[in-house]
XYZ file of C-alpha atoms in Angstrom:
734
model
C 238.890 125.066 126.427
C 237.106 126.901 123.628
C 237.239 123.749 121.495
C 235.675 121.639 124.249
C 232.894 124.202 124.666
C 232.219 124.164 120.948
C 231.906 120.385 121.052
C 229.907 120.322 124.283
C 227.298 122.913 123.274
C 225.729 120.890 120.394
C 225.696 117.825 122.632
C 223.839 119.725 125.367
C 221.361 121.222 122.886
C 220.739 117.814 121.339
C 220.301 116.198 124.772
C 217.926 118.926 125.922
C 215.863 118.603 122.730
C 215.768 114.817 123.084
C 214.703 115.002 126.723
C 212.030 117.626 125.961
C 210.732 115.747 122.942
C 210.803 112.446 124.783
C 208.941 113.940 127.718
C 206.309 115.396 125.406
C 205.869 112.071 123.600
C 205.605 110.216 126.898
C 202.968 112.660 128.146
C 200.943 112.282 124.953
C 201.231 108.491 124.702
C 201.588 107.637 128.405
C 199.594 104.672 129.738
C 196.255 105.929 131.016
C 193.951 104.152 133.408
C 190.489 104.348 131.894
C 187.753 103.962 134.560
C 185.906 100.697 134.033
C 188.719 99.129 132.010
C 190.414 97.626 135.070
C 189.519 94.112 136.190
C 186.714 94.091 138.743
C 187.788 94.582 142.362
C 185.606 91.588 143.110
C 185.861 88.960 140.351
C 182.654 87.419 138.999
C 181.482 84.148 140.572
C 182.758 80.905 139.106
C 181.710 77.302 139.007
C 183.485 75.064 141.492
C 185.286 71.886 140.448
C 182.237 69.825 141.395
C 179.980 71.954 139.167
C 178.342 74.110 141.836
C 177.781 77.817 141.172
C 178.186 80.268 144.031
C 176.209 83.411 143.191
C 177.186 86.768 144.742
C 175.683 87.504 148.149
C 174.965 91.202 148.455
C 173.757 92.897 151.653
C 170.138 94.047 151.621
C 168.885 97.511 152.468
C 166.057 97.785 154.946
C 162.602 97.700 153.426
C 160.797 100.974 152.963
C 158.411 100.138 155.811
C 161.345 99.432 158.108
C 162.830 102.800 157.191
C 159.541 104.540 158.022
C 159.487 102.712 161.342
C 162.945 104.135 162.078
C 161.650 107.637 161.338
C 158.820 107.111 163.827
C 161.177 105.862 166.516
C 162.963 109.209 166.504
C 159.878 110.798 168.118
C 158.931 107.824 170.282
C 156.016 106.557 168.185
C 157.628 103.142 167.989
C 160.007 101.388 170.295
C 162.890 99.207 169.174
C 160.769 96.108 169.698
C 157.806 97.185 167.585
C 157.429 95.102 164.457
C 156.631 96.127 160.930
C 153.639 94.571 159.223
C 153.709 92.884 155.878
C 155.515 94.978 153.278
C 152.764 94.689 150.701
C 150.282 96.539 152.887
C 152.495 99.553 153.465
C 151.093 99.843 157.008
C 153.244 99.869 160.117
C 152.382 98.208 163.349
C 152.576 99.699 166.819
C 150.740 102.971 166.053
C 148.934 104.760 168.842
C 145.389 106.009 168.480
C 144.696 109.362 166.835
C 142.706 112.257 168.230
C 140.326 114.347 166.126
C 143.070 116.679 164.875
C 145.066 113.732 163.571
C 147.844 114.033 166.139
C 149.186 111.001 167.956
C 148.458 110.217 171.594
C 150.347 107.966 173.936
C 153.698 109.094 172.572
C 156.673 107.442 174.216
C 159.612 109.529 175.269
C 162.299 108.933 172.633
C 165.724 107.739 173.596
C 168.480 110.225 172.854
C 169.994 107.644 170.521
C 166.820 107.590 168.418
C 166.951 111.315 167.590
C 168.654 111.934 164.282
C 171.712 114.098 164.018
C 170.462 115.373 160.679
C 167.184 115.324 158.763
C 167.695 116.056 155.065
C 164.665 117.273 153.109
C 165.024 116.453 149.419
C 166.125 113.271 147.650
C 167.815 114.684 144.575
C 171.541 114.521 143.898
C 172.399 117.030 146.622
C 170.142 115.529 149.291
C 171.261 111.950 148.585
C 174.887 113.095 148.541
C 174.480 114.758 151.941
C 172.903 111.592 153.365
C 175.794 109.452 152.089
C 178.435 111.876 153.351
C 176.877 112.134 156.811
C 176.312 108.373 157.116
C 179.911 107.570 156.180
C 181.105 109.990 158.888
C 179.241 108.024 161.531
C 176.343 110.467 161.905
C 172.737 109.353 162.337
C 170.959 110.814 159.322
C 167.547 110.603 157.696
C 166.580 111.775 154.214
C 162.978 112.197 153.040
C 161.700 113.029 149.563
C 158.153 114.127 148.686
C 158.150 112.389 145.306
C 160.839 109.917 144.231
C 164.616 110.070 144.247
C 165.697 112.239 141.272
C 162.086 113.070 140.438
C 162.942 116.709 139.738
C 165.969 118.434 138.246
C 168.349 115.550 138.988
C 166.769 113.299 136.345
C 166.386 116.024 133.706
C 169.982 117.053 133.129
C 172.053 117.011 129.931
C 173.618 113.759 131.270
C 177.115 115.295 131.271
C 179.698 115.216 134.058
C 181.818 118.154 133.042
C 183.885 121.124 134.088
C 182.340 123.293 131.411
C 184.401 124.550 128.478
C 182.046 127.539 128.163
C 182.593 128.458 131.826
C 186.334 128.301 131.226
C 186.013 130.635 128.242
C 184.117 133.141 130.384
C 186.674 132.831 133.178
C 189.500 133.718 130.790
C 187.828 136.579 128.947
C 186.253 138.099 132.063
C 189.315 137.395 134.266
C 186.860 135.791 136.679
C 188.716 133.769 139.301
C 185.520 132.361 140.843
C 184.477 130.987 137.462
C 187.933 129.485 137.015
C 187.764 127.900 140.465
C 184.360 126.412 139.631
C 185.763 124.753 136.494
C 188.782 123.432 138.380
C 186.566 121.996 141.128
C 184.209 120.389 138.602
C 187.085 118.725 136.746
C 188.281 117.159 139.988
C 184.778 115.966 140.849
C 184.412 114.543 137.342
C 187.196 112.059 138.098
C 185.588 111.045 141.404
C 182.362 110.319 139.506
C 184.135 107.947 137.167
C 186.073 106.244 139.960
C 183.183 105.678 142.391
C 180.558 104.649 139.809
C 182.314 103.357 136.656
C 179.200 101.413 135.640
C 177.039 104.539 135.549
C 179.511 107.007 134.062
C 181.961 107.035 131.190
C 184.302 109.245 129.191
C 182.810 110.768 126.070
C 184.695 112.491 123.223
C 182.886 115.680 122.203
C 183.468 117.389 118.867
C 183.587 121.144 118.280
C 183.110 121.820 114.541
C 185.521 124.434 113.140
C 184.024 126.462 110.298
C 186.693 129.141 109.883
C 190.450 128.563 109.756
C 191.088 131.148 112.473
C 188.788 129.270 114.886
C 191.154 126.275 114.895
C 193.948 127.875 117.004
C 191.332 129.511 119.272
C 189.485 126.259 120.026
C 192.778 124.342 120.182
C 194.134 126.693 122.861
C 190.872 126.464 124.805
C 190.676 122.662 124.801
C 194.378 122.337 125.673
C 193.905 124.687 128.627
C 190.935 122.529 129.646
C 193.210 119.464 129.500
C 195.858 121.300 131.522
C 193.402 122.238 134.276
C 192.222 118.620 134.512
C 195.811 117.471 135.070
C 195.930 113.985 136.521
C 192.109 113.990 136.692
C 191.971 114.019 132.892
C 192.193 111.143 130.448
C 192.855 111.501 126.724
C 194.172 114.825 125.443
C 192.123 116.907 123.038
C 193.087 116.731 119.364
C 192.409 118.303 115.978
C 190.704 116.532 113.087
C 190.945 117.543 109.470
C 187.730 117.923 107.492
C 187.881 114.388 106.087
C 188.615 112.825 109.472
C 185.896 114.880 111.131
C 183.357 113.610 108.605
C 184.609 110.068 109.091
C 184.100 110.344 112.861
C 180.756 112.201 112.571
C 179.270 111.380 109.135
C 176.114 113.388 109.818
C 177.993 116.718 109.810
C 177.401 119.278 107.087
C 180.373 119.413 104.716
C 179.904 122.995 103.547
C 182.108 125.546 105.343
C 183.637 122.817 107.504
C 187.360 123.402 108.061
C 187.905 120.631 110.614
C 187.053 119.873 114.240
C 188.506 119.850 117.750
C 187.700 116.869 119.967
C 187.972 117.031 123.752
C 186.896 114.613 126.485
C 184.282 114.992 129.201
C 182.170 112.645 131.280
C 178.629 111.359 130.757
C 176.341 109.475 133.129
C 172.902 108.009 133.741
C 171.649 110.726 136.078
C 168.611 109.213 137.802
C 170.223 105.818 138.242
C 173.242 107.591 139.724
C 170.931 109.421 142.138
C 169.131 106.230 143.177
C 172.478 104.456 143.667
C 173.751 107.246 145.916
C 170.597 106.976 148.039
C 170.788 103.172 148.263
C 174.487 103.314 149.141
C 173.653 105.748 151.941
C 171.006 103.288 153.164
C 173.564 100.464 153.250
C 175.865 102.654 155.345
C 173.086 103.201 157.887
C 171.144 106.242 156.674
C 167.338 106.236 156.781
C 166.236 107.163 153.256
C 162.580 107.183 152.231
C 160.840 108.430 149.110
C 157.223 109.610 148.816
C 157.396 111.127 152.314
C 156.191 114.727 152.383
C 157.253 117.303 154.963
C 154.112 119.195 155.955
C 155.606 121.525 158.580
C 158.702 122.169 160.682
C 158.781 121.855 164.476
C 160.511 124.270 166.853
C 161.230 124.328 170.567
C 160.299 127.072 173.026
C 163.340 129.094 171.931
C 162.327 129.039 168.278
C 165.006 126.543 167.256
C 164.199 123.713 164.864
C 163.963 120.272 166.447
C 162.230 118.233 163.743
C 159.529 118.053 161.102
C 156.034 116.716 160.602
C 155.770 114.284 157.704
C 153.278 111.960 156.026
C 153.505 108.921 153.758
C 152.014 109.790 150.365
C 151.889 106.123 149.368
C 149.068 105.648 151.870
C 147.119 108.358 150.071
C 147.740 106.668 146.720
C 146.277 103.494 148.234
C 143.110 105.386 149.165
C 143.959 105.577 152.866
C 144.307 108.638 155.063
C 147.974 109.430 155.549
C 148.778 109.837 159.226
C 151.197 112.627 160.025
C 153.999 111.959 162.488
C 157.073 113.743 163.781
C 160.718 113.104 162.943
C 163.127 114.500 165.527
C 166.578 115.748 164.566
C 169.268 118.049 165.910
C 169.637 119.733 162.542
C 167.409 120.204 159.482
C 168.895 120.532 156.000
C 166.923 121.934 153.070
C 168.139 120.433 149.772
C 164.985 120.681 147.677
C 166.333 122.327 144.511
C 163.649 124.439 142.790
C 161.384 124.035 145.839
C 163.962 125.539 148.215
C 161.909 128.643 148.962
C 158.798 126.617 149.837
C 160.698 124.911 152.674
C 162.352 128.173 153.729
C 158.879 129.722 154.075
C 157.809 126.863 156.348
C 160.562 128.156 158.621
C 160.084 131.910 158.052
C 156.915 132.830 156.095
C 158.180 136.285 155.149
C 161.658 135.331 154.010
C 162.658 136.721 150.578
C 162.953 134.161 147.796
C 166.423 133.172 146.618
C 165.639 130.785 143.745
C 165.467 132.118 140.182
C 164.095 129.083 138.301
C 165.294 128.555 134.753
C 163.838 126.055 132.290
C 166.129 123.755 130.342
C 164.435 121.796 127.542
C 165.929 118.629 126.038
C 164.709 116.474 123.179
C 165.449 112.840 122.377
C 166.024 111.807 118.765
C 166.719 108.393 117.211
C 170.260 107.106 117.646
C 171.073 107.400 113.948
C 171.482 111.160 114.283
C 174.797 110.820 116.107
C 177.673 108.327 116.336
C 177.342 105.967 119.291
C 180.628 107.115 120.840
C 180.939 110.785 119.851
C 179.066 113.897 120.968
C 178.977 117.392 119.526
C 178.805 120.875 121.022
C 177.806 124.083 119.284
C 179.589 126.650 121.461
C 177.653 129.563 120.010
C 174.144 129.137 118.671
C 172.127 131.766 116.813
C 171.273 133.499 120.092
C 174.631 132.926 121.808
C 173.717 129.890 123.914
C 175.441 126.493 123.961
C 173.753 123.368 122.618
C 174.880 119.763 123.082
C 174.159 116.860 120.752
C 175.084 113.620 122.524
C 174.616 109.840 122.275
C 172.711 108.514 125.276
C 171.219 105.089 125.983
C 171.131 104.209 122.286
C 169.334 107.427 121.302
C 170.507 111.012 120.791
C 169.904 113.783 123.317
C 169.916 117.438 122.259
C 169.622 120.554 124.397
C 169.382 122.761 126.200
C 167.425 125.991 126.361
C 167.666 128.512 129.175
C 164.686 130.714 130.026
C 162.942 131.955 133.193
C 160.021 129.759 134.208
C 157.459 129.115 136.914
C 158.099 126.259 139.342
C 156.061 123.083 138.873
C 156.632 119.394 139.540
C 156.474 118.227 135.915
C 156.894 121.186 133.547
C 156.094 120.602 129.875
C 158.527 121.400 127.073
C 157.011 124.021 124.791
C 156.800 123.650 121.021
C 158.769 126.865 120.561
C 161.739 125.519 122.534
C 161.571 122.126 120.787
C 161.551 123.729 117.346
C 164.436 126.044 118.293
C 166.577 123.042 119.269
C 165.691 121.230 116.039
C 166.544 124.265 113.908
C 169.918 124.690 115.632
C 170.702 121.014 115.085
C 169.740 121.222 111.429
C 172.289 123.991 110.887
C 175.122 121.563 111.720
C 173.847 118.441 109.992
C 174.099 117.483 106.347
C 171.326 119.079 104.239
C 170.087 115.672 103.079
C 169.212 114.867 106.718
C 165.791 116.315 107.447
C 165.384 116.673 111.212
C 161.621 116.463 111.641
C 159.375 117.191 114.580
C 158.147 113.634 114.202
C 161.651 112.369 115.007
C 161.336 113.654 118.577
C 160.756 110.548 120.685
C 160.599 112.411 123.997
C 160.956 115.990 125.182
C 161.123 117.332 128.699
C 161.820 120.476 130.663
C 164.015 120.522 133.755
C 164.119 123.425 136.204
C 167.555 124.731 137.167
C 167.463 126.270 140.662
C 169.703 129.280 140.028
C 170.085 131.247 143.265
C 170.436 134.828 144.434
C 172.552 135.601 147.494
C 170.186 137.131 150.106
C 173.158 138.869 151.760
C 174.398 140.474 148.545
C 173.886 144.212 147.988
C 172.583 143.421 144.513
C 169.827 140.979 145.344
C 169.150 140.266 141.656
C 172.646 138.975 140.880
C 172.827 135.192 140.516
C 175.365 133.038 142.312
C 177.408 131.035 139.797
C 178.134 128.241 142.251
C 175.993 126.821 145.052
C 174.865 128.766 148.106
C 174.780 127.595 151.737
C 172.821 129.644 154.258
C 171.556 129.088 157.822
C 168.426 130.761 159.219
C 168.049 132.090 162.758
C 166.076 128.990 163.729
C 168.797 126.696 162.375
C 167.474 125.662 158.939
C 170.530 124.941 156.807
C 169.782 125.495 153.112
C 171.915 124.394 150.173
C 170.761 125.603 146.759
C 172.194 126.007 143.270
C 175.246 124.185 141.968
C 175.229 121.454 139.358
C 175.211 117.663 139.108
C 178.960 117.353 138.637
C 179.744 119.026 141.968
C 177.062 117.328 144.074
C 179.688 115.521 146.188
C 181.639 118.689 146.955
C 178.423 120.492 147.844
C 177.448 117.659 150.201
C 180.857 117.757 151.878
C 180.597 121.497 152.520
C 177.031 121.138 153.848
C 177.965 118.384 156.293
C 181.036 120.363 157.425
C 178.770 123.330 158.142
C 176.179 121.133 159.872
C 178.790 119.596 162.174
C 179.893 123.065 163.201
C 176.404 124.593 163.541
C 174.759 121.699 165.359
C 177.806 120.614 167.411
C 177.749 117.099 165.989
C 180.411 114.467 166.604
C 181.461 112.353 163.623
C 183.018 108.991 164.386
C 184.734 106.179 162.481
C 182.514 103.395 161.181
C 183.813 100.233 162.781
C 181.353 97.827 161.201
C 179.406 98.261 157.973
C 177.815 95.773 155.606
C 180.066 94.388 152.905
C 178.681 96.590 150.158
C 180.822 94.691 147.658
C 179.154 91.422 148.635
C 182.565 89.936 149.356
C 184.979 89.548 152.236
C 187.762 90.569 149.863
C 187.093 94.281 150.424
C 186.624 96.016 153.771
C 184.227 98.838 152.910
C 184.683 100.371 156.378
C 188.483 100.674 156.072
C 188.763 104.303 154.903
C 185.878 105.626 157.023
C 187.649 107.472 159.836
C 184.996 110.099 160.636
C 186.156 112.540 157.968
C 184.681 113.022 154.513
C 185.703 110.070 152.366
C 182.994 110.087 149.711
C 185.585 110.661 146.999
C 186.599 107.030 147.505
C 183.332 105.423 148.648
C 182.237 103.284 145.730
C 178.544 103.176 145.043
C 176.336 100.095 144.971
C 177.272 98.012 141.948
C 180.763 99.429 141.401
C 182.887 96.781 143.145
C 182.255 93.889 140.787
C 181.842 95.880 137.588
C 184.076 95.517 134.565
C 183.578 96.093 130.861
C 183.416 92.331 130.336
C 180.954 91.503 133.125
C 178.087 91.280 130.634
C 179.710 88.185 129.086
C 179.430 86.345 132.422
C 175.725 87.207 132.567
C 175.156 85.939 129.043
C 176.921 82.675 129.796
C 175.102 82.048 133.078
C 171.578 83.375 132.449
C 171.302 83.169 128.660
C 170.495 86.864 128.345
C 170.396 88.670 125.031
C 173.701 90.485 124.484
C 172.217 93.984 124.368
C 170.234 93.273 127.543
C 173.257 91.926 129.427
C 175.318 94.957 128.470
C 172.527 97.308 129.502
C 172.137 95.610 132.889
C 175.832 95.826 133.751
C 175.963 99.494 132.695
C 172.894 100.325 134.793
C 173.345 98.127 137.879
C 177.004 97.102 137.897
C 177.515 93.887 139.817
C 173.867 94.026 140.990
C 172.995 92.940 137.445
C 173.344 89.390 138.835
C 170.343 90.047 141.069
C 168.330 91.760 138.323
C 168.923 88.863 135.935
C 167.942 86.344 138.621
C 164.638 88.218 139.117
C 163.841 88.041 135.401
C 161.275 85.581 134.123
C 162.106 82.779 131.670
C 161.192 83.592 128.076
C 160.154 79.999 127.243
C 162.299 80.334 124.120
C 165.556 78.743 123.081
C 167.264 82.149 123.166
C 167.265 84.386 125.077
C 166.570 82.156 128.049
C 165.703 84.938 130.517
C 164.566 88.527 130.390
C 161.157 89.534 129.044
C 161.478 92.950 127.418
C 158.923 95.522 128.504
C 159.423 97.293 125.162
C 160.538 95.619 121.967
C 162.593 98.695 121.045
C 164.754 98.859 124.191
C 166.709 96.451 126.433
C 164.672 97.036 129.626
C 163.341 93.792 131.108
C 160.847 92.591 133.705
C 163.535 91.836 136.301
C 164.289 95.550 136.563
C 160.737 96.205 137.761
C 161.040 93.601 140.515
C 164.507 94.815 141.479
C 163.298 98.424 141.608
C 160.445 97.503 143.955
C 162.402 95.151 146.230
C 165.762 96.909 146.404
C 165.280 100.537 145.340
C 161.938 101.581 146.883
C 160.064 102.017 143.582
C 156.453 102.708 144.598
C 154.781 103.931 141.404
C 154.834 103.042 137.728
C 156.470 106.414 137.025
C 159.286 105.506 139.448
C 160.035 102.494 137.253
C 159.465 103.959 133.792
C 161.282 107.242 134.410
C 163.964 106.669 137.050
C 164.717 102.943 137.581
C 164.617 102.345 133.834
C 164.845 105.388 131.520
C 162.155 104.388 129.060
C 159.969 107.462 129.635
C 162.944 109.708 128.892
C 163.885 107.775 125.780
C 160.497 107.269 124.139
C 157.220 108.508 125.608
C 155.071 106.369 123.285
C 157.076 103.221 124.069
C 156.673 103.963 127.782
C 152.902 104.177 127.323
C 152.887 100.835 125.523
C 154.977 99.262 128.330
C 152.693 100.604 131.058
C 150.352 97.562 131.262
C 153.322 95.247 131.892
C 154.792 97.557 134.530
C 151.493 97.849 136.403
C 150.932 94.079 136.301
C 154.382 93.253 137.717
C 154.151 95.956 140.395
C 150.710 94.673 141.355
C 152.228 91.240 141.916
C 154.986 92.778 144.048
C 152.987 95.345 146.039
C 149.504 93.867 146.098
C 147.793 96.834 144.452
C 144.019 96.971 144.425
C 142.035 97.536 141.238
C 141.470 101.141 142.281
C 145.202 101.702 142.802
C 145.951 100.219 139.379
C 143.514 102.664 137.777
C 145.119 105.568 139.630
C 148.561 104.476 138.489
C 147.354 104.413 134.904
C 145.953 107.948 135.055
C 148.931 109.389 136.950
C 151.453 107.802 134.602
C 149.710 108.972 131.438
C 149.627 112.498 132.878
C 153.348 112.274 133.632
C 154.101 111.033 130.111
C 152.415 114.180 128.800
C 155.320 116.098 130.371
C 157.718 113.787 128.502
C 156.319 114.604 125.076
C 153.381 112.204 124.729
C 150.816 113.413 122.192
C 147.898 115.347 123.683
C 145.384 112.988 122.079
C 146.786 110.171 124.222
C 145.910 111.786 127.564
C 142.604 109.901 127.757
C 143.895 106.630 126.357
C 142.789 103.486 128.184
C 144.614 100.267 128.879
C 142.337 98.537 126.381
C 143.388 101.051 123.724
C 147.059 100.317 124.350
C 146.655 96.546 124.362
C 144.597 96.632 121.151
C 147.157 98.825 119.365
C 144.874 101.860 119.030
C 147.251 103.961 121.119
C 149.630 104.107 118.165
C 147.111 105.831 115.907
C 147.259 109.579 115.210
C 145.081 112.065 113.378
C 146.622 113.845 110.378
C 147.827 116.857 112.378
C 149.458 114.817 115.121
C 150.864 112.349 112.640
C 152.979 115.171 111.243
C 154.105 116.099 114.744
C 154.710 112.712 116.327
C 154.984 110.030 113.675
C 158.548 108.936 112.914
C 157.775 107.957 109.315
C 155.786 109.107 106.307
C 152.608 107.431 105.154
C 153.121 104.454 102.829
C 154.060 105.768 99.401
C 152.195 104.930 96.203
C 153.536 101.843 94.454
C 156.477 102.722 92.249
C 155.825 102.009 88.581
C 158.819 99.674 88.385
C 157.333 97.524 91.153
C 153.757 97.479 89.884
C 152.145 94.239 88.772
C 149.897 96.141 86.380
C 150.550 97.789 83.048
C 150.811 101.555 82.873
C 147.321 103.085 83.043
C 145.649 99.825 84.043
C 143.176 100.099 86.912
C 143.711 97.155 89.288
C 140.223 97.306 90.811
C 138.419 96.436 87.574
C 138.753 93.526 85.224
C 141.323 93.550 82.443
C 138.486 92.948 79.995
C 136.538 95.968 81.211
C 136.031 98.854 78.846
C 137.745 101.064 81.453
C 141.037 99.396 80.525
C 140.514 99.702 76.783
């Protein structure tokens, strides 16, 4: 018996070691499904045997004027039979006469069915997410936005979809369970991002430089714990790089004092295009979503309960017309206005204490050569203890962010002090032969984070780490705080609370448009009246794959970089964008006139933005349908004439409106880092090339290159000491 045990024990130990080692190897090298790498759910169109091409047929959202008509029907201003006038005029038919105060007479009694279940104020990530969640639960919902979708904080993020390694560090050291829960929630939501919009989001390896040997085990433990928390929602595991491999992966790093690097994975996305896609997906599922609609006041019944809001169309004002106010009726009002949360709360209760503590986050854009195209970098502890990211984005490099109290404004301007701080922190990590200059900054902007204070907390100055949901006595439901990554979870909680507070009845969606543009997928299948936004794919996701751009090149003759950009910005809707692009009249590329020679944005994107995404101003196109204003303020200025011309063709702008667009856009570009001397630039200046000229002071600030150097002696056509402006025979050369 003893002999058998002696023989059995080594066998058991060996088997256990083999099983453990094999399990570990399988976990490390297991097959992983990378979002976007799968074949498209809907394959690209093909040519038939007889040579015919069947292009995709996508459902259309209602026009903006039709959406405004739906808003008016909620209060009885329009009946179901009233028609909408021509879209280019922006004027609706069927309006009653106005009295001297601007109110509307002859109001029809609205049908109960026309009253909205929910009216969402704010078209950022949170507001659009709420609209999509409510619409996919069978609720009748409207969303209005004073400016444009993502015009505020939602377009000025660091472009990351992340749990937050710094938050995790704080959770561990402070034994803070709420912080831990926030990281865990964000990691789950990160996966939903990548699944529902693979064309707009992607995995990004991020490097943490290790400068001391003892930092290696510390960072290794932290990134491995981050991987562990992600679980099945993760992708590649974090890993360590030796000094030589770290420099190979990130050649711009400073070699001195570099021990190695840890690399972990997080998500990145195109924030404003994600926001617009969420809003347009909500519209396809039946929500009424309208930008450039301002809420001027809230309406209450005799008992002091909210029953709607007064709104006006700001586009009419831009056209030089008087904007007529009208009412939108709803059972519940939701305030999702980010930094402007308190302004809406004071419409409801003028004396209510403020809950938003605005914080400014500045980012700068540098040329793409400052970072590898597929690798980011994080400095977990800067000179003043903050975190700074250094990431590839849209072919350029984004760096930020700062964190300082600020006043609330629509388009805050990044200060020189913050810009220079970011540049100095970057320089500390880059090789000394790389001189990061102020002139390398192509764009710089400041976004306002709406940090919130809990009004019910004993310490009213303490900030809430996560989002906050409150309901006033009159029934105004406010959602504030949070971050981009958790927008979907925030929306789910808000709609859950709204259903309970307003006694709403969700229902399954029995018939919805084929968002995929194909009968192959039933987009209504999972919509049973409960929250299903974790599996509702956004517009463009169904037919997207990493090889879709090849189909566009083959069919439309697009330039490769343009085709790739279109698929990564519009998904399968890139077919429509390419079809709206003008011929180049060249052998190659066949289609797609670039609006800037430096970037892959083309004319078809302007037309698509106007016709399918409610773009109403040049800023809407330059900043949020394309990202040119965020990538290069000067290039955006130079593209402005083309944008205004195409939008004039689409929207029928008058000469006066074109001039207003020019002035408004130049003012906006000032908040994106455009030189101060360009604030009075004219269209003629841009078209003649004068807009690219700087005085000596601004040249040092904004120019990307030095002045032409003197001719090197080795390249000179003249002998040493010879003066080229006088004759060789002159006494000056003797």
